[in-house]
Short mmCIF file of C-alpha atoms in Angstrom, two decimals:
data_model
loop_
_atom_site.label_atom_id
_atom_site.label_comp_id
_atom_site.label_asym_id
_atom_site.label_seq_id
_atom_site.Cartn_x
_atom_site.Cartn_y
_atom_site.Cartn_z
CA MET Q 128 -28.58 26.56 -1.25
CA PRO Q 129 -29.14 22.97 -2.49
CA PHE Q 130 -26.05 20.91 -3.17
CA THR Q 131 -25.08 19.75 -6.63
CA PHE Q 132 -23.06 16.60 -6.16
CA THR Q 133 -20.68 15.21 -8.77
CA LYS Q 134 -18.42 12.19 -9.03
CA THR Q 135 -14.93 11.90 -10.51
CA VAL Q 136 -12.96 8.80 -11.37
CA HIS Q 137 -9.97 10.19 -13.25
CA PRO Q 138 -6.61 9.05 -11.89
CA ILE Q 139 -4.22 11.65 -10.50
CA SER Q 140 -0.64 11.87 -11.70
CA PHE Q 141 1.13 13.77 -8.94
CA SER Q 142 4.40 13.60 -10.89
CA ASP Q 143 2.98 16.25 -13.24
CA LEU Q 144 2.74 18.73 -10.35
CA SER Q 145 5.41 21.06 -9.08
CA GLY Q 146 6.56 20.69 -5.49
CA GLN Q 147 4.57 23.77 -4.48
CA GLU Q 148 1.41 22.57 -6.22
CA PHE Q 149 1.70 19.23 -4.44
CA GLU Q 150 2.16 20.97 -1.09
CA ARG Q 151 -0.94 23.10 -1.71
CA LEU Q 152 -3.06 19.99 -2.18
CA VAL Q 153 -1.63 18.36 0.95
CA PHE Q 154 -2.25 21.53 2.97
CA ALA Q 155 -5.84 21.81 1.70
CA THR Q 156 -6.51 18.14 2.44
CA LEU Q 157 -5.17 18.41 5.99
CA LEU Q 158 -7.37 21.47 6.58
CA ARG Q 159 -10.42 19.36 5.77
CA MET Q 160 -9.29 16.27 7.70
CA TYR Q 161 -8.80 17.70 11.19
CA ALA Q 162 -9.84 20.59 13.40
CA TRP Q 163 -6.59 22.52 13.78
CA HIS Q 164 -5.66 25.13 16.35
CA THR Q 165 -2.92 26.24 13.96
CA LEU Q 166 -1.75 25.00 10.57
CA ASP Q 167 1.10 26.72 8.76
CA TRP Q 168 2.49 26.02 5.33
CA THR Q 169 6.20 26.65 5.84
CA GLY Q 170 7.46 25.05 2.65
CA GLN Q 171 6.36 28.05 0.58
CA THR Q 172 8.95 30.24 2.31
CA GLY Q 173 11.91 27.91 1.71
CA SER Q 174 14.50 26.80 4.27
CA ASP Q 175 11.86 24.71 6.00
CA GLY Q 176 14.26 22.06 7.31
CA GLY Q 177 12.04 19.27 6.01
CA ARG Q 178 8.98 20.85 7.67
CA ASP Q 179 6.66 21.72 4.79
CA ILE Q 180 3.55 21.96 7.01
CA VAL Q 181 3.37 22.38 10.79
CA GLY Q 182 0.17 22.29 12.82
CA THR Q 183 -1.25 21.87 16.30
CA ARG Q 184 -4.45 20.01 17.13
CA ASP Q 185 -5.99 18.00 19.95
CA ASP Q 186 -5.32 14.29 20.28
CA ASP Q 187 -7.96 11.77 21.37
CA TYR Q 188 -7.52 12.84 24.99
CA GLY Q 189 -7.82 16.58 24.44
CA ASN Q 190 -4.08 17.26 24.69
CA ARG Q 191 -2.67 19.73 22.21
CA ILE Q 192 -0.04 18.08 20.00
CA THR Q 193 2.32 19.25 17.28
CA VAL Q 194 2.14 17.58 13.87
CA VAL Q 195 4.82 18.06 11.21
CA VAL Q 196 4.22 17.08 7.58
CA ALA Q 197 6.91 16.57 4.95
CA CYS Q 198 5.81 16.50 1.30
CA ALA Q 199 7.88 14.13 -0.82
CA ASN Q 200 6.72 14.23 -4.43
CA TRP Q 201 9.81 12.46 -5.70
CA LYS Q 202 10.21 10.25 -8.78
CA SER Q 203 10.94 7.37 -6.43
CA PHE Q 204 10.46 7.21 -2.67
CA THR Q 205 13.11 5.39 -0.66
CA SER Q 206 13.56 4.87 3.06
CA THR Q 207 16.87 6.75 2.83
CA LYS Q 208 15.13 9.87 1.55
CA GLY Q 209 12.25 9.48 4.01
CA ASN Q 210 14.61 9.04 6.95
CA SER Q 211 16.57 12.07 5.81
CA ASP Q 212 13.44 14.23 6.03
CA ILE Q 213 12.66 12.81 9.48
CA ASP Q 214 16.20 13.67 10.62
CA LYS Q 215 15.84 17.22 9.30
CA ILE Q 216 12.59 17.64 11.20
CA VAL Q 217 14.00 16.38 14.49
CA ASP Q 218 17.31 18.27 14.17
CA GLY Q 219 15.57 21.50 13.19
CA LEU Q 220 13.13 21.66 16.11
CA GLY Q 221 13.77 22.52 19.72
CA GLU Q 222 11.70 19.52 20.80
CA ASN Q 223 10.32 16.52 18.97
CA PRO Q 224 6.86 16.81 17.45
CA HIS Q 225 4.28 14.30 18.65
CA GLU Q 226 3.47 13.19 15.10
CA VAL Q 227 5.23 13.22 11.73
CA ILE Q 228 3.54 12.49 8.41
CA VAL Q 229 5.52 11.99 5.21
CA VAL Q 230 3.34 12.34 2.10
CA ALA Q 231 4.70 10.76 -1.08
CA GLY Q 232 3.49 11.32 -4.62
CA LYS Q 233 4.42 7.82 -5.74
CA SER Q 234 3.92 4.28 -4.50
CA VAL Q 235 5.62 3.28 -1.25
CA SER Q 236 6.26 -0.34 -0.28
CA ALA Q 237 5.23 -1.71 3.10
CA ALA Q 238 8.88 -2.44 3.89
CA THR Q 239 9.87 1.17 3.17
CA LYS Q 240 7.07 2.46 5.40
CA GLU Q 241 8.19 0.19 8.22
CA LYS Q 242 11.78 1.39 7.94
CA CYS Q 243 10.72 5.04 8.08
CA GLN Q 244 8.40 4.45 11.02
CA ALA Q 245 11.10 2.54 12.90
CA HIS Q 246 13.55 5.37 12.26
CA ALA Q 247 11.04 7.96 13.48
CA LYS Q 248 10.52 5.97 16.67
CA SER Q 249 14.27 5.78 17.20
CA ARG Q 250 14.39 9.58 16.96
CA GLY Q 251 11.78 9.95 19.69
CA ILE Q 252 8.68 10.58 17.58
CA THR Q 253 5.55 9.04 19.13
CA VAL Q 254 3.39 8.71 16.00
CA SER Q 255 4.56 8.52 12.39
CA GLU Q 256 2.87 7.79 9.08
CA VAL Q 257 3.96 7.51 5.47
CA TRP Q 258 1.22 8.08 2.89
CA SER Q 259 1.81 6.66 -0.57
CA GLY Q 260 0.53 8.60 -3.58
CA SER Q 261 -2.57 6.43 -3.81
CA GLU Q 262 -3.28 6.82 -0.09
CA PHE Q 263 -2.95 10.58 -0.35
CA GLU Q 264 -5.25 10.56 -3.38
CA GLU Q 265 -7.83 8.62 -1.38
CA ARG Q 266 -7.72 11.18 1.41
CA LEU Q 267 -7.86 14.08 -1.05
CA ARG Q 268 -10.95 12.70 -2.78
CA PHE Q 269 -12.59 11.67 0.51
CA HIS Q 270 -12.03 14.81 2.56
CA ALA Q 271 -11.45 17.54 0.00
CA ASP Q 272 -13.15 16.57 -3.24
CA SER Q 273 -14.22 20.18 -3.75
CA VAL Q 274 -10.54 21.22 -3.73
CA PHE Q 275 -9.70 18.39 -6.12
CA GLN Q 276 -12.45 19.47 -8.53
CA ARG Q 277 -11.32 23.08 -8.60
CA PHE Q 278 -7.62 22.32 -8.89
CA PHE Q 279 -7.83 19.73 -11.65
CA SER Q 280 -10.33 21.85 -13.56
CA GLY Q 281 -7.61 24.43 -13.97
CA GLU Q 282 -8.37 26.83 -11.10
CA GLU Q 283 -5.08 27.72 -9.44
CA LEU Q 284 -5.09 27.50 -5.66
CA PRO Q 285 -3.77 30.47 -3.65
CA ASP Q 286 -0.03 30.26 -2.99
CA GLU Q 287 -0.11 31.87 0.46
CA ALA Q 288 -1.14 29.92 3.56
CA SER Q 289 -3.78 32.30 4.95
CA ALA Q 290 -5.36 32.84 1.52
CA LEU Q 291 -5.42 29.10 0.85
CA ARG Q 292 -6.97 28.48 4.28
CA THR Q 293 -9.73 31.02 3.53
CA PHE Q 294 -10.29 29.50 0.08
CA VAL Q 295 -10.74 26.01 1.52
CA GLN Q 296 -12.98 27.18 4.37
CA GLN Q 297 -15.32 28.97 1.96
CA LEU Q 298 -15.44 26.13 -0.55
CA ASP Q 299 -18.72 24.23 -0.52
CA PRO Q 300 -18.47 20.41 -0.63
CA THR Q 301 -19.12 18.75 -3.97
CA THR Q 302 -20.17 15.34 -2.64
CA GLU Q 303 -22.52 14.23 0.10
CA ARG Q 304 -19.73 12.23 1.70
CA GLU Q 305 -17.45 15.27 1.87
CA ALA Q 306 -20.27 17.25 3.48
CA GLY Q 307 -20.76 14.42 5.95
CA GLU Q 308 -17.08 14.25 6.83
CA LEU Q 309 -17.08 17.96 7.70
CA ILE Q 310 -19.98 17.36 10.08
CA ALA Q 311 -18.35 14.23 11.53
CA ARG Q 312 -15.35 16.33 12.58
CA LEU Q 313 -17.62 18.18 15.03
CA PHE Q 314 -17.98 14.98 17.04
CA ASP Q 315 -14.41 13.73 16.67
CA ARG Q 316 -13.15 15.23 19.94
CA PRO Q 317 -12.95 14.34 23.62
CA ALA Q 318 -16.28 15.99 24.58
CA PHE Q 319 -18.06 13.25 22.63
CA SER Q 320 -15.75 10.32 23.32
CA THR Q 321 -14.33 10.63 26.84
CA PRO Q 322 -16.43 8.79 29.46
CA ILE Q 323 -18.22 11.40 31.60
CA ARG Q 324 -16.76 9.84 34.74
CA SER Q 325 -13.27 10.48 33.30
CA GLU Q 326 -13.95 13.99 31.96
CA SER Q 327 -11.62 16.35 33.81
CA ASN Q 328 -12.58 19.65 32.18
CA LEU Q 329 -16.36 19.97 32.35
CA PRO Q 330 -16.47 23.69 31.47
CA ALA Q 331 -14.71 22.82 28.20
CA PHE Q 332 -17.23 19.99 27.76
CA ARG Q 333 -20.11 22.48 28.01
CA GLN Q 334 -18.39 24.86 25.60
CA ALA Q 335 -17.97 22.06 23.07
CA ILE Q 336 -21.70 21.37 23.21
CA GLY Q 337 -22.46 25.01 22.48
CA ASP Q 338 -19.89 25.15 19.67
CA THR Q 339 -21.48 22.10 18.04
CA ILE Q 340 -25.02 23.48 18.27
CA GLY Q 341 -23.83 26.74 16.70
CA ALA Q 342 -21.97 24.96 13.90
CA LEU Q 343 -24.93 22.76 12.93
CA ASN Q 344 -27.31 25.74 12.95
CA THR Q 345 -25.13 28.37 11.27
CA GLY Q 346 -22.49 26.40 9.34
CA ILE Q 347 -19.67 28.21 11.18
CA TRP Q 348 -17.57 26.22 13.63
CA ARG Q 349 -15.80 28.38 16.20
CA ASP Q 350 -13.32 27.41 18.89
CA ARG Q 351 -13.77 28.29 22.56
CA GLU Q 352 -12.15 31.70 21.98
CA GLY Q 353 -14.63 32.48 19.22
CA ALA Q 354 -12.20 32.14 16.31
CA ILE Q 355 -13.53 30.40 13.21
CA ILE Q 356 -12.13 26.88 12.78
CA THR Q 357 -13.91 26.17 9.51
CA ARG Q 358 -17.22 26.26 7.70
CA ILE Q 359 -19.49 23.24 7.38
CA SER Q 360 -22.82 22.56 5.71
CA THR Q 361 -25.74 23.72 7.84
CA ARG Q 362 -28.33 21.13 8.78
CA GLN Q 363 -30.96 23.04 6.78
CA SER Q 364 -28.95 22.87 3.54
CA PHE Q 365 -29.39 19.14 2.94
CA THR Q 366 -32.11 17.92 0.60
CA SER Q 367 -32.59 14.53 2.28
CA VAL Q 368 -35.45 14.67 4.77
CA THR Q 369 -33.86 11.85 6.76
CA VAL Q 370 -30.59 13.76 7.12
CA LYS Q 371 -32.28 17.06 7.95
CA ASP Q 372 -34.55 15.48 10.55
CA ALA Q 373 -31.70 13.54 12.15
CA LEU Q 374 -29.56 16.67 12.45
CA ALA Q 375 -32.51 18.61 13.89
CA GLU Q 376 -33.00 15.90 16.52
CA CYS Q 377 -29.25 15.94 17.15
CA VAL Q 378 -29.41 19.67 17.94
CA THR Q 379 -32.38 19.06 20.24
CA ALA Q 380 -30.46 16.34 22.07
CA LEU Q 381 -27.39 18.58 22.33
CA THR Q 382 -29.55 21.27 23.89
CA GLY Q 383 -30.93 18.69 26.32
CA LEU Q 384 -27.40 17.63 27.18
CA ARG Q 385 -26.50 21.21 28.04
CA VAL Q 386 -29.68 21.63 30.11
CA ILE Q 387 -28.82 18.54 32.20
CA PHE Q 388 -25.32 19.86 32.77
CA ASP Q 389 -26.57 23.29 33.85
CA GLU Q 390 -29.19 21.71 36.11
CA GLY Q 391 -26.48 19.67 37.81
CA LEU Q 392 -24.44 22.80 38.46
CA ARG Q 393 -27.41 24.70 39.91
CA ASN Q 394 -28.33 21.83 42.23
CA ASN Q 395 -24.71 21.13 43.27
CA HIS Q 396 -24.77 17.65 41.76
CA ILE Q 397 -21.83 18.89 39.70
CA GLN Q 398 -19.32 20.86 41.74
CA PRO Q 399 -15.90 22.40 41.12
CA CYS Q 400 -12.84 20.94 42.80
CA GLN Q 401 -12.32 22.13 46.37
CA CYS Q 402 -8.66 22.97 45.82
CA GLY Q 403 -9.51 26.68 45.85
CA LYS Q 404 -7.83 27.51 42.53
CA ALA Q 405 -10.10 29.74 40.43
CA ASP Q 406 -8.89 28.25 37.13
CA CYS Q 407 -8.94 24.57 38.18
CA PRO Q 408 -10.72 22.60 35.42
CA THR Q 409 -11.55 19.59 37.63
CA PHE Q 410 -15.16 19.03 38.71
CA MET Q 411 -16.86 16.44 40.89
CA ILE Q 412 -20.02 14.85 39.52
CA GLU Q 413 -22.53 12.53 41.16
CA HIS Q 414 -23.16 9.11 39.68
CA GLU Q 415 -26.78 9.92 38.76
CA TYR Q 416 -25.68 12.86 36.63
CA CYS Q 417 -22.94 10.82 34.99
CA GLU Q 418 -25.62 8.39 33.85
CA ARG Q 419 -27.97 11.13 32.67
CA LEU Q 420 -25.25 12.89 30.71
CA GLU Q 421 -24.02 9.63 29.19
CA ASN Q 422 -27.54 8.66 28.11
CA GLU Q 423 -28.27 12.03 26.54
CA ARG Q 424 -24.92 12.11 24.81
CA SER Q 425 -25.65 8.66 23.37
CA ARG Q 426 -28.85 10.12 21.88
CA VAL Q 427 -26.79 12.91 20.33
CA LEU Q 428 -24.38 10.45 18.72
CA ASN Q 429 -27.17 8.14 17.56
CA TYR Q 430 -28.88 10.97 15.68
CA ALA Q 431 -25.52 12.08 14.24
CA ASP Q 432 -24.90 8.51 13.04
CA VAL Q 433 -28.27 8.43 11.26
CA ALA Q 434 -27.39 11.65 9.42
CA LEU Q 435 -23.87 10.51 8.57
CA SER Q 436 -25.14 7.18 7.30
CA GLY Q 437 -27.49 9.04 4.98
CA LEU Q 438 -24.51 11.00 3.66
CA GLY Q 439 -22.36 7.93 3.05
CA SER Q 440 -20.01 8.56 5.99
CA LYS Q 441 -18.91 6.01 8.56
CA LYS Q 442 -20.40 5.92 12.06
CA LEU Q 443 -18.78 7.80 14.90
CA SER Q 444 -16.39 5.96 17.20
CA ARG Q 445 -17.65 5.40 20.77
CA HIS Q 446 -15.75 5.04 24.01
CA ALA Q 447 -15.67 1.70 25.77
#
């Protein structure tokens, strides 16, 4: 189905929203921003201990991390209130989350952000962010414009986490950039950024290639267990010939990448670790095949960049 893209420029007044409505928008935006293993909206049940949203996802190195989000749609945001939420999060969990995000509905000064981040660090939190209302609005419009359009046109979002997740997954993008960002998420993971010589889990690398091919062809992105992560726009659904052709070439290059990998396994140029453990993820790979895989992966990312550029999205980050 062809896309019908629209633009909106109306300012958002988050102060007009209830706490639950604000949390729904944050939850929906986060769903579109990252590929989550789990994402739960705990604030809807009450007694959340400052943890309105809790999720797990992979970091840049493929490690699964816990992210806790506190929604703070207050009339005025102060470091005292922000630090109080951080304390509730830390005191209420058995172990510290890797990352904490505090989302405000109003403006937040740089000094206030720095105080909250310093406090989070002092409480043992590795990564912390404070989003001002305008910064959250930017992310909402950028990653989840379709949600924004529905919500501010008067369509009430589901008030239960699983129903809201399904609603967001099935919602078609309303802008080319939003469609592009959903595709960009496919490549924002270690399989496409970790140097081949440093890749420690090559079976997972191969699985990621297959997942990406399937997502671009069918519009359904599944994890390695087969569960649906989210829906994206299929490569055939775009009207731009440049975008469609680039994504078609990207799929061809992905297939070539998988062929090279399989060839290396058959010819023993890629071999499992000799430790004897059946589930050991470590493989040994010859230099020649490192180079071949790197070159073919570069072709994949180059074609993806052409498509993303045509959709108004930024280029993919590359490893050094």
